Short mmCIF file of C-alpha atoms in Angstrom, two decimals:
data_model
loop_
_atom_site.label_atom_id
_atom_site.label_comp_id
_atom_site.label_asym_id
_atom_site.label_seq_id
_atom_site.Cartn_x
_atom_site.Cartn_y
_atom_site.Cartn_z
CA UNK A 1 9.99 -8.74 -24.42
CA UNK A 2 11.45 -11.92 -26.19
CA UNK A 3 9.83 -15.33 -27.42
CA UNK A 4 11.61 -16.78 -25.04
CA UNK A 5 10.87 -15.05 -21.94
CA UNK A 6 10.44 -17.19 -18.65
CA UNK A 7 6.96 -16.44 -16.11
CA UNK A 8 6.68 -18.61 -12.97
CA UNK A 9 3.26 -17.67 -10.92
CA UNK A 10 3.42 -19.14 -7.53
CA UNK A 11 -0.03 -19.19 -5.99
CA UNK A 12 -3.34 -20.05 -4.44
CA UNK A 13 -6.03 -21.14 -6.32
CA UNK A 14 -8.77 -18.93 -4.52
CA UNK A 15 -6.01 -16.30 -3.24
CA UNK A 16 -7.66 -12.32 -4.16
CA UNK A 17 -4.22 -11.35 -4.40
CA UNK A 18 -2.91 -14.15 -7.02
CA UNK A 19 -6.46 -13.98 -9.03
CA UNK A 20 -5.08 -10.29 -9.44
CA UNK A 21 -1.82 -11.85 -11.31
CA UNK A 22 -3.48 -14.35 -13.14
CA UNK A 23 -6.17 -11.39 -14.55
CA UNK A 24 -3.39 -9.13 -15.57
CA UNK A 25 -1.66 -11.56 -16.91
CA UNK A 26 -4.44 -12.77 -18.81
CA UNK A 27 -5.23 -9.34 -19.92
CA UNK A 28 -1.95 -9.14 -21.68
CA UNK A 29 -2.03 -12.55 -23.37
CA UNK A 30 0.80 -13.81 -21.41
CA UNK A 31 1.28 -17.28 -21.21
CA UNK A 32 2.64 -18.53 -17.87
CA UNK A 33 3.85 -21.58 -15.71
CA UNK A 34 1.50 -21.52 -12.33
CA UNK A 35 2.39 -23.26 -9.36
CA UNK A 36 0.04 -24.49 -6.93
CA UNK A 37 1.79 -23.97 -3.56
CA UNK A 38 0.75 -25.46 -0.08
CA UNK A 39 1.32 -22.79 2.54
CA UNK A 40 1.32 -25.54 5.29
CA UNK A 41 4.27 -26.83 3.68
CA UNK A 42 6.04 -23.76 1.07
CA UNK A 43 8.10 -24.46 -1.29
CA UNK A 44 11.93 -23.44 -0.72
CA UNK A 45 11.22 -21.74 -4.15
CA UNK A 46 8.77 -19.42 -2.62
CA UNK A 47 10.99 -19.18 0.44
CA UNK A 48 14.06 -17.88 -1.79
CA UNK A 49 11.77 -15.55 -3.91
CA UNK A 50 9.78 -13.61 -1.48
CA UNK A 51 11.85 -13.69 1.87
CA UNK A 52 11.01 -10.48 3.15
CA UNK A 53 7.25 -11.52 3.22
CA UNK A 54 7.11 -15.38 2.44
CA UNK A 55 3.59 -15.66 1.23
CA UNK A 56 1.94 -15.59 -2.46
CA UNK A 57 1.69 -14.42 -5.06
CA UNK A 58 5.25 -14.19 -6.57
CA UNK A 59 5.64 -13.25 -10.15
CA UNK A 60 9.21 -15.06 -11.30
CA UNK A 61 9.99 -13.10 -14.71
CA UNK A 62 13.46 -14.50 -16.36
CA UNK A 63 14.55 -15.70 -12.49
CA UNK A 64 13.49 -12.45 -11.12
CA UNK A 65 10.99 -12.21 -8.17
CA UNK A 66 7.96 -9.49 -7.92
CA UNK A 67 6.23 -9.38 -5.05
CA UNK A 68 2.84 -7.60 -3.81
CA UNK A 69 -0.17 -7.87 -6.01
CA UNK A 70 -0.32 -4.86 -6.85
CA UNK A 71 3.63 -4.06 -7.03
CA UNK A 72 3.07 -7.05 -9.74
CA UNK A 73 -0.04 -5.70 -11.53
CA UNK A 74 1.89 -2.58 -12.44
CA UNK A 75 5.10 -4.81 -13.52
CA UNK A 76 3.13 -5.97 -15.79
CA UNK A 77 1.71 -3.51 -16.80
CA UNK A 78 4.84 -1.70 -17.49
CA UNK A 79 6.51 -4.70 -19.24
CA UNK A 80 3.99 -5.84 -21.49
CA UNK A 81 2.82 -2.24 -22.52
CA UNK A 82 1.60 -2.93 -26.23
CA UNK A 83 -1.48 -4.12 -25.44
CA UNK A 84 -4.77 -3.76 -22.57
CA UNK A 85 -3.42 -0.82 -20.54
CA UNK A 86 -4.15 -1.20 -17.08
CA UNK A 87 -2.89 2.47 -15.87
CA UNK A 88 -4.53 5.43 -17.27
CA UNK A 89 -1.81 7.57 -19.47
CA UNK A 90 -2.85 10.97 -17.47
CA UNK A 91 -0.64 11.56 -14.11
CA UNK A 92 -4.04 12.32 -12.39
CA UNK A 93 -5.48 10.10 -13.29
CA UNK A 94 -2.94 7.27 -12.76
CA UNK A 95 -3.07 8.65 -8.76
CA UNK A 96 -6.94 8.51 -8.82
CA UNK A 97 -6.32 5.03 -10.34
CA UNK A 98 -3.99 4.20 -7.20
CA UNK A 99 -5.98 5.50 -4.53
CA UNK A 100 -8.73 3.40 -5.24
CA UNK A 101 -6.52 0.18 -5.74
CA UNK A 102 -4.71 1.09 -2.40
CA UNK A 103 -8.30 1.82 -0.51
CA UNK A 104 -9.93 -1.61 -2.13
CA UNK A 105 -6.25 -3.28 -0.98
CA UNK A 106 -6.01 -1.77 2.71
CA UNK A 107 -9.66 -2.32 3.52
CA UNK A 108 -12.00 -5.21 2.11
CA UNK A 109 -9.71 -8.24 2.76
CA UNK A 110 -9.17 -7.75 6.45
CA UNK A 111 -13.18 -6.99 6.67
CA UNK A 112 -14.23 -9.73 4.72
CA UNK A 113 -12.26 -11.81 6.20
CA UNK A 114 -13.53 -10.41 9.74
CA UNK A 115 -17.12 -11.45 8.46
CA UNK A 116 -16.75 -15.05 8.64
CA UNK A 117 -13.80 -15.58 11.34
CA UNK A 118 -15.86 -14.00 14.07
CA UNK A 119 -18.77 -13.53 15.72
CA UNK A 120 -20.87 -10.88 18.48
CA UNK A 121 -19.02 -7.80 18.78
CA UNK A 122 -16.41 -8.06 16.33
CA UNK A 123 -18.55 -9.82 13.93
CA UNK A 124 -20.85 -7.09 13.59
CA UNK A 125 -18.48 -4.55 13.51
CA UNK A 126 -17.14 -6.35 10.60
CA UNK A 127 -19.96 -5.96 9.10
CA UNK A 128 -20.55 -2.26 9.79
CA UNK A 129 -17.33 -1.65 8.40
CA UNK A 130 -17.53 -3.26 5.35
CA UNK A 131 -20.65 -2.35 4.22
CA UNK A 132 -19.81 1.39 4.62
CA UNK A 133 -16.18 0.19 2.44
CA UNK A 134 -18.85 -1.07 -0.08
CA UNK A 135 -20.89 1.87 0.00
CA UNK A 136 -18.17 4.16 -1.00
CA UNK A 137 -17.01 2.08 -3.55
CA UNK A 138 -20.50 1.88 -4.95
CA UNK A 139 -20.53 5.80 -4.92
CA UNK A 140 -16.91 5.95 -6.72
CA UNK A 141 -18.18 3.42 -9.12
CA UNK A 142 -21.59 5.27 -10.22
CA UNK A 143 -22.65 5.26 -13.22
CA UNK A 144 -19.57 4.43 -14.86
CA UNK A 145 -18.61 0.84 -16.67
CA UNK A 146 -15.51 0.74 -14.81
CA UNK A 147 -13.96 2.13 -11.73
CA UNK A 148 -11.55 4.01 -14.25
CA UNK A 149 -14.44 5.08 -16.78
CA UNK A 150 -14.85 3.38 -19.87
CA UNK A 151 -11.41 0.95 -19.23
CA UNK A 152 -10.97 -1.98 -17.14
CA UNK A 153 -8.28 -1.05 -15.16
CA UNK A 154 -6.21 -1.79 -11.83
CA UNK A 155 -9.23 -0.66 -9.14
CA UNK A 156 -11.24 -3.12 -11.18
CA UNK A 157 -8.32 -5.89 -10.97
CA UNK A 158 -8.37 -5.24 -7.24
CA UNK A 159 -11.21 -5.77 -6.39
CA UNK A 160 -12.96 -7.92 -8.94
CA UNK A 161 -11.66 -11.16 -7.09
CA UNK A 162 -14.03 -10.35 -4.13
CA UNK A 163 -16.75 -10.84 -6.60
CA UNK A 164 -16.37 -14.33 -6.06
CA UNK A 165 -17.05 -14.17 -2.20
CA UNK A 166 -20.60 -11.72 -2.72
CA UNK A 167 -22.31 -15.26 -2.12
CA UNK A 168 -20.13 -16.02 0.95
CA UNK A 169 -20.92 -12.21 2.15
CA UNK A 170 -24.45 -12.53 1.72
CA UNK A 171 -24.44 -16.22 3.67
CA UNK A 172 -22.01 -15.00 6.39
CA UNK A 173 -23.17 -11.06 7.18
CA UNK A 174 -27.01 -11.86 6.27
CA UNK A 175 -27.08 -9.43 3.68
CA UNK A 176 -28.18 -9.24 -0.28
CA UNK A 177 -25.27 -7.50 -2.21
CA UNK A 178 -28.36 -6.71 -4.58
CA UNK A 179 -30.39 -4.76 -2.64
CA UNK A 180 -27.06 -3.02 -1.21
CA UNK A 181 -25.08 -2.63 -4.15
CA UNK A 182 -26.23 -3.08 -6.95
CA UNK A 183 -24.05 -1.60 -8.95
CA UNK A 184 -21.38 -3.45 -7.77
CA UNK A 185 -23.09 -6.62 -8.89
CA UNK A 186 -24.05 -4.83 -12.19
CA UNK A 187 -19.94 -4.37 -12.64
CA UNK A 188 -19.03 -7.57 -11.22
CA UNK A 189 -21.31 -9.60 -13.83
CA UNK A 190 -19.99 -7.45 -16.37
CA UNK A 191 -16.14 -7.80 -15.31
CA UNK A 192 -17.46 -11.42 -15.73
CA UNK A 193 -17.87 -10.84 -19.54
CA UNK A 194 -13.92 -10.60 -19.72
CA UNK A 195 -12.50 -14.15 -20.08
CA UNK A 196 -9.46 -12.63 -18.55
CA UNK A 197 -11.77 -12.65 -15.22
CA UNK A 198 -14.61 -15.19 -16.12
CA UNK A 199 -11.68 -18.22 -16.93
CA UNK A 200 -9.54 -16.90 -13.86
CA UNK A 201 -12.53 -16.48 -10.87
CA UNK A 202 -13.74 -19.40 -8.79
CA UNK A 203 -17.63 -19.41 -8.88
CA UNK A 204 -19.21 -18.09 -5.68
CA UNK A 205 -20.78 -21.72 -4.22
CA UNK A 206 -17.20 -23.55 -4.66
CA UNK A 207 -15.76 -20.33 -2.69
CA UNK A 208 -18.23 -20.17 -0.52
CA UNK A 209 -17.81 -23.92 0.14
CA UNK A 210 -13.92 -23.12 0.46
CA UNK A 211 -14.23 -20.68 3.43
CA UNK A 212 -16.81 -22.88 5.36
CA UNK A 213 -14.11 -25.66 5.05
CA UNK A 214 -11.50 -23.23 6.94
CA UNK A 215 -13.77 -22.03 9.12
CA UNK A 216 -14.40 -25.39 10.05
CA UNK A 217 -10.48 -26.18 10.25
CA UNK A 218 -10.39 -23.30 12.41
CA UNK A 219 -12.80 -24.54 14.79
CA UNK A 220 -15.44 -21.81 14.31
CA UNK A 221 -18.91 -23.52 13.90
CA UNK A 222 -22.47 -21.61 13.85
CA UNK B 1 3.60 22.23 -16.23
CA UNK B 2 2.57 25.90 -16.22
CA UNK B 3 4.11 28.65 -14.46
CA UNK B 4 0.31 29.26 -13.63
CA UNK B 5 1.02 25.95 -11.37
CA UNK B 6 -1.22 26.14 -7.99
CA UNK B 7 0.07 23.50 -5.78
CA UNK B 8 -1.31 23.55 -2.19
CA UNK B 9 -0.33 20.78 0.58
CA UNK B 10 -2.98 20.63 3.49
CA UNK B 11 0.06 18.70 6.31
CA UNK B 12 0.93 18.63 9.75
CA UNK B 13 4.55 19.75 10.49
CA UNK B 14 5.80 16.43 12.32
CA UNK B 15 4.03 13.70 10.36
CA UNK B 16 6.58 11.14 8.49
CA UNK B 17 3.95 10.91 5.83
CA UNK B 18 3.80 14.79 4.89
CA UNK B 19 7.37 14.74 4.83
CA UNK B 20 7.88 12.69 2.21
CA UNK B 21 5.91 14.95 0.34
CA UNK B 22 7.58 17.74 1.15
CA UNK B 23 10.97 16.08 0.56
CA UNK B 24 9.75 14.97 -3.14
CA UNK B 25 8.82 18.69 -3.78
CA UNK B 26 11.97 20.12 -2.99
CA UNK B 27 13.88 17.43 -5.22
CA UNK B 28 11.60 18.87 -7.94
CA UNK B 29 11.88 22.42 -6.99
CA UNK B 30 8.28 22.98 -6.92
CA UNK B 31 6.95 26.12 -4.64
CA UNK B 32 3.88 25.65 -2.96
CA UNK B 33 1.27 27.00 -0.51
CA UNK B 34 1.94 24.91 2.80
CA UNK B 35 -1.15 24.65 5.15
CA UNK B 36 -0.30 23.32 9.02
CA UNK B 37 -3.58 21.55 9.86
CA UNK B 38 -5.33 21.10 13.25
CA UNK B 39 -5.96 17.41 13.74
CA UNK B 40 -8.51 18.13 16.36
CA UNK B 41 -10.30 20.78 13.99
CA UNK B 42 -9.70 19.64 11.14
CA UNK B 43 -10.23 22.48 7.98
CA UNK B 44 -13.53 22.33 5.83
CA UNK B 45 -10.89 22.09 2.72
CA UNK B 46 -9.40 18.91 4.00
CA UNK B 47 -13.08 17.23 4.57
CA UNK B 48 -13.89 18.27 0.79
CA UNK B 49 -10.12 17.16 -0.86
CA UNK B 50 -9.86 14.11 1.04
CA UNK B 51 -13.47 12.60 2.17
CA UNK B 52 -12.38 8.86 2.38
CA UNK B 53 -9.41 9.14 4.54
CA UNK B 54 -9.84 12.51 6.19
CA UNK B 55 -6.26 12.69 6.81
CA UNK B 56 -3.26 14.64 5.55
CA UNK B 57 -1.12 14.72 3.77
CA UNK B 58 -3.43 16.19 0.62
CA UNK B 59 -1.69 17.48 -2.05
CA UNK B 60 -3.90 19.85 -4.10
CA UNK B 61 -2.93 20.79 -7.78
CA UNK B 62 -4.93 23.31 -9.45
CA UNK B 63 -7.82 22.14 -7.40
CA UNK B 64 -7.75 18.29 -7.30
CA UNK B 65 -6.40 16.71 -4.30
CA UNK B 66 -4.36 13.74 -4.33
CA UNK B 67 -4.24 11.49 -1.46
CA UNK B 68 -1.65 8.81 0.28
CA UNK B 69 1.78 9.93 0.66
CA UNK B 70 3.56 7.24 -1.56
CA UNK B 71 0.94 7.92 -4.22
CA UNK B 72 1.21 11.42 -4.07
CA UNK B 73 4.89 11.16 -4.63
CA UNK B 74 4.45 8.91 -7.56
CA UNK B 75 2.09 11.87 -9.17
CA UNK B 76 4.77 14.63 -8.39
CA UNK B 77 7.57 12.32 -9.97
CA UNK B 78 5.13 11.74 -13.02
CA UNK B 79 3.83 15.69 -13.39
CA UNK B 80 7.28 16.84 -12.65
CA UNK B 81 9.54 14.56 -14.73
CA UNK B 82 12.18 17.10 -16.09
CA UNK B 83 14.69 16.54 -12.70
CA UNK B 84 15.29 14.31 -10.16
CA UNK B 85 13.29 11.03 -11.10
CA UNK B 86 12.00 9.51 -7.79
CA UNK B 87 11.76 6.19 -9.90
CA UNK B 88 14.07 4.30 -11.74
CA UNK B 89 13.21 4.28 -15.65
CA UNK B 90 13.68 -0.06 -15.49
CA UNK B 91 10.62 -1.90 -14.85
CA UNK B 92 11.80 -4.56 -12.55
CA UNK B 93 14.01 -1.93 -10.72
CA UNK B 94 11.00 0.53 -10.18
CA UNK B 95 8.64 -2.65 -8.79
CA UNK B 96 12.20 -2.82 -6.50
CA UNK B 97 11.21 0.20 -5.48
CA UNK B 98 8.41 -0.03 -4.73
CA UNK B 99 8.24 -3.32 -2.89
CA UNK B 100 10.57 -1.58 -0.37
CA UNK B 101 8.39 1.66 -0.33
CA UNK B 102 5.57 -0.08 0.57
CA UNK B 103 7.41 -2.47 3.04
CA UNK B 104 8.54 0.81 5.14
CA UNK B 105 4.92 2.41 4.54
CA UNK B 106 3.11 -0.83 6.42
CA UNK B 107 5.97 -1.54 8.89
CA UNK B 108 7.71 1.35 10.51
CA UNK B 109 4.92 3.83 11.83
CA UNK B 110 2.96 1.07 13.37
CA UNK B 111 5.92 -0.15 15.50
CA UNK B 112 7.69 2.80 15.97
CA UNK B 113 4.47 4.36 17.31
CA UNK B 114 4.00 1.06 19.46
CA UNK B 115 7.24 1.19 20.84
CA UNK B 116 6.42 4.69 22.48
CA UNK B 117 2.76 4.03 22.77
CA UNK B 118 2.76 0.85 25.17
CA UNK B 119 4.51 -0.96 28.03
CA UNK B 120 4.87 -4.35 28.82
CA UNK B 121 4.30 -6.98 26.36
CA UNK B 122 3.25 -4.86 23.98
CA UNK B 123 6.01 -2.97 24.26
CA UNK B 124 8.45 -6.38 24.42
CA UNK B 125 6.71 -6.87 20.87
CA UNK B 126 7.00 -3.73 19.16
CA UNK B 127 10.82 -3.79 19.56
CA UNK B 128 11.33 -6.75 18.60
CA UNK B 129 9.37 -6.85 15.56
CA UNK B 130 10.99 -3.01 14.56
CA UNK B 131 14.26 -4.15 15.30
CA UNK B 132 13.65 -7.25 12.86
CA UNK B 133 12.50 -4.85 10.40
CA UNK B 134 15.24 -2.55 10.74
CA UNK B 135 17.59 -5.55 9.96
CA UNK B 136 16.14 -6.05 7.00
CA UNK B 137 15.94 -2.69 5.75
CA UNK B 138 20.09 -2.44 7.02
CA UNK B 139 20.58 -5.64 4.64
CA UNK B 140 18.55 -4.55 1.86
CA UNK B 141 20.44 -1.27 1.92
CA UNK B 142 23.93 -2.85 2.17
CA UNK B 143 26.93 -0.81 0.85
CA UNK B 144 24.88 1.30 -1.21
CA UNK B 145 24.64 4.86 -0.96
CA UNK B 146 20.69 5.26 -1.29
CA UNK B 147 18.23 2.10 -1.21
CA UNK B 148 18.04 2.42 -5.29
CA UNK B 149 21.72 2.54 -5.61
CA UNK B 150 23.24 5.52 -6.49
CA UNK B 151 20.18 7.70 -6.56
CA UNK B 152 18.12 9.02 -4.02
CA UNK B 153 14.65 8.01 -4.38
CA UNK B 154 11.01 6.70 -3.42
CA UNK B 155 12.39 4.58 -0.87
CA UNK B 156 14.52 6.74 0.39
CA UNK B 157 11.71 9.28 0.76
CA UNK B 158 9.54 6.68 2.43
CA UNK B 159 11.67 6.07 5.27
CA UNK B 160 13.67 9.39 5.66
CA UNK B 161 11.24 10.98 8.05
CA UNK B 162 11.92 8.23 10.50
CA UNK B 163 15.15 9.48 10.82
CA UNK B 164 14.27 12.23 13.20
CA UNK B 165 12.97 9.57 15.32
CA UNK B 166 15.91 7.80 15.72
CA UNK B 167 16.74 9.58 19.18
CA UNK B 168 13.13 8.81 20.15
CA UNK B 169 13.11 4.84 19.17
CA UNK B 170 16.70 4.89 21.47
CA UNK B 171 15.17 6.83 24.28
CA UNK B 172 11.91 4.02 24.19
CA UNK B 173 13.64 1.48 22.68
CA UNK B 174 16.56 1.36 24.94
CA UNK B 175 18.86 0.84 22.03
CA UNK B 176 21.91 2.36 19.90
CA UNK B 177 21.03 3.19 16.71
CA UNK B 178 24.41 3.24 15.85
CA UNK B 179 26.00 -0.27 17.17
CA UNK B 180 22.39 -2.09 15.84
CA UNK B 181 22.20 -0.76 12.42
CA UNK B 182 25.71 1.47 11.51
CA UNK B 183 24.39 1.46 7.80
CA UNK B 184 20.68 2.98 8.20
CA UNK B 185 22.47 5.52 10.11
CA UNK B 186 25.35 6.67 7.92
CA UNK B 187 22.59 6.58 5.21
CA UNK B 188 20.49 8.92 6.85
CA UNK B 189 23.83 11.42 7.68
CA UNK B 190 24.06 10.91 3.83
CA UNK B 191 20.58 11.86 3.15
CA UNK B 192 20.60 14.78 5.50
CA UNK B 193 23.45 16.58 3.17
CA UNK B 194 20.76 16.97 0.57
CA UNK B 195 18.98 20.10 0.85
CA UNK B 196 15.81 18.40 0.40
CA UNK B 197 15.89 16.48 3.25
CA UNK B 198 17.72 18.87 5.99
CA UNK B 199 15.05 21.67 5.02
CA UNK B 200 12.04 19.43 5.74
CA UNK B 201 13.21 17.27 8.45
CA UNK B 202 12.42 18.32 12.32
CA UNK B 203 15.61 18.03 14.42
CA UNK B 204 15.50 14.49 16.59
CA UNK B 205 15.42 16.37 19.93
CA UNK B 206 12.55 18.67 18.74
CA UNK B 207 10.89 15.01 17.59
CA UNK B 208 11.53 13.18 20.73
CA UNK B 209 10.17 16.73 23.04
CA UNK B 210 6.90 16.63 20.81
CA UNK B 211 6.48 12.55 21.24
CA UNK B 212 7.16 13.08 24.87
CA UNK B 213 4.50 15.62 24.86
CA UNK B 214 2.21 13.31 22.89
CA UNK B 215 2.57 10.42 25.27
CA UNK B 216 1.50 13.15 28.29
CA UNK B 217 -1.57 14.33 26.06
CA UNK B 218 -2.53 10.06 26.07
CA UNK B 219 -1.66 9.35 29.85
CA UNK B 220 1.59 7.55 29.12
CA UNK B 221 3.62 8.28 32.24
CA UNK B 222 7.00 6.59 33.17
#
C-alpha cells in the first residue's frame, strides 16, 4: 500500500464491533482518521457508505467502504499483510480461526446485552446462556496464550472488547468472572499487555458507567 | 491435496446450508462420502465433529470437521485452490464478497422460514422485510451475470439454494417471483446451467411438497 493511502474509521467510542477495527488497525501500525458518529443523528457519510446496514463501524480505505467487523478485520488483514498476521497461514486452521470468531460474533453480544436490558425470566435466561457461551470459550481457550495458540489472532480481536464489560457482567448477572473463568480473565489481562488493545479498550468502571446511563435512558431502573 | 484425500460431509438433503457445500465441492471436483443425517437422531459422529453447534452441515477432512457453511466453503476454496476460485484474488473485492455472503446468510432463512412458518402479523412482517431484502439483493446484482461479476462465486453459493424455494415463497408469499425481482430469477436460470448447481439443487415442487409436509409435522394448517 502507498504513503499516501486514505483510512476513514467511522465509529463508537465503546462499540465491540469498532474496538475490533481500531485493534487491527493498531496491530498493523496503521494510522487512521476516526470519526465519532452520533447514531441519533448519522452522518450522511455513514448513510452513503454502509446503506445496506446503516450502522458502525465502516472502514473508508481510498473512498472505499468495508463493512462488518469482522468482514473489516480480515481486509485488513489481507491489505496490510507484512506485518502482525491476524489469520493463521494453514487452511485448517484459518476455519478453526473463523469458527470461533463467528461463535464469539453470533452469541455474546445479544447475551450480554440481554443481561442488563432485562429482568425475571428473560434476565435469567440471559444469564444461563451466557455463562454456558463463556464456559465453552473458556474450554477452547485452555491452556493456551491465545485462542489461536501462541498468536493473537482474530477470535482474540473478537472477543477481547467484551473484556471491558467483565465488570458490568459481574454488577449486572451477580457473578465473579474470576471464580467462573478464570482463564478468560488470565487472557483478557494479558491481551491487555498489547497497546494495540490496552490504548484502544475503555476501562471496565467508565463502561460500566456507560451502560447504566442507557439503561437509565431506556427507562429500566433496579 | 492427496489422492489419499478422505472428505466426508455429515448433511441433510434439503438444507440451503449443506447445499452450498455441496455446490462448492462440485466446482472443485472433489468426491466425497455423503452422509443424510436424522435431525431427530442425530449420529454419534455429528455430536463428536461438531459439539458447539450440533448441526450440519460438517465437513470432515481426513478426520477434522469443519463447521458453518460459509466457513466451510472458504476452507474448500483455500485447500482446493487449483480451479474454480470461490473468491476473488482482490482484497476489497473478496470483503465484497463477503459482505453480501454474510448479508444472505443472516437474512434469507430467517424470513423465508417465517413467511411459511406464521400467519398474521407475523406473517405481514416476514414478507415485507424478505421482499425488502430481495430488492436489495436484485440491485446489488444488477446486470451482472453472477453477484461477483463474471464469476460464479461465494455469494452466489450462499443464496443459490434459495432458489428451489422460490415456488414455495410464491405459494406463502402470494407473490411472482418473476414480475418482483426479473433479475434474481434469470440469475438463478443462469446458475442452474452449471452442473454444480443443477446436480445439488432439489427441484422447487419437490421443495415446496417437503415444506408443506413440514408445516403439517408443526400444526400449520390453512
Amino acid at each position: 500500500m502507498s504513503a499516501t493511502d486514505e483510512v476513514i474509521l467511522l465509529d463508537l467510542k465503546f462499540s465491540p464491533f469498532g474496538l475490533r477495527v481500531r485493534i487491527a488497525l493498531k496491530e498493523k501500525g496503521i494510522a487512521y482518521d476516526y470519526r465519532e458518529e452520533d447514531l441519533s443523528n448519522k452522518s450522511s457519510l455513514l448513510l452513503e457508505m454502509n446503506p445496506v446496514h446503516k450502522v458502525i463501524p465502516v472502514l473508508i480505505h481510498n473512498g472505499r467502504p468495508i463493512c462488518e467487523s469482522l468482514v473489516i478485520v480480515e481486509y485488513i488483514d489481507e491489505v496490510w499483510n507484512d506485518k502482525s498476521p491476524l489469520l493463521p497461514s494453514d487452511p485448517y486452521n484459518r476455519s478453526h480461526a473463523r469458527f470461533w470468531a463467528d461463535y464469539i460474533n453470533k452469541k455474546i453480544y445479544t447475551l450480554a446485552t440481554k443481561l442488563w436490558k432485562t429482568k425475571g425470566d428473560a434476565h435469567a435466561e440471559a444469564k444461563k446462556e451466557l455463562i454456558s457461551s463463556f464456559k465453552l470459550l473458556e474450554a477452547e481457550l485452555g491452556d493456551k496464550p491465545y485462542f489461536g495458540g501462541k498468536t493473537f489472532g482474530i477470535p482474540d480481536i473478537a472477543l477481547i472488547p467484551f473484556y471491558s464489560w467483565f465488570y458490568t457482567l459481574e454488577k449486572f448477572g451477580n457473578l465473579s468472572m474470576n471464580d467462573e473463568f478464570p482463564k478468560l480473565v488470565t487472557w483478557g489481562e494479558r491481551c491487555m499487555k498489547r497497546e494495540s488493545v490496552s490504548t484502544s479498550l475503555p476501562n471496565q468502571n467508565e463502561t460500566h458507567d456507560f451502560i447504566l446511563g442507557l439503561r437509565k435512558k431506556l427507562g429500566i431502573i433496579d
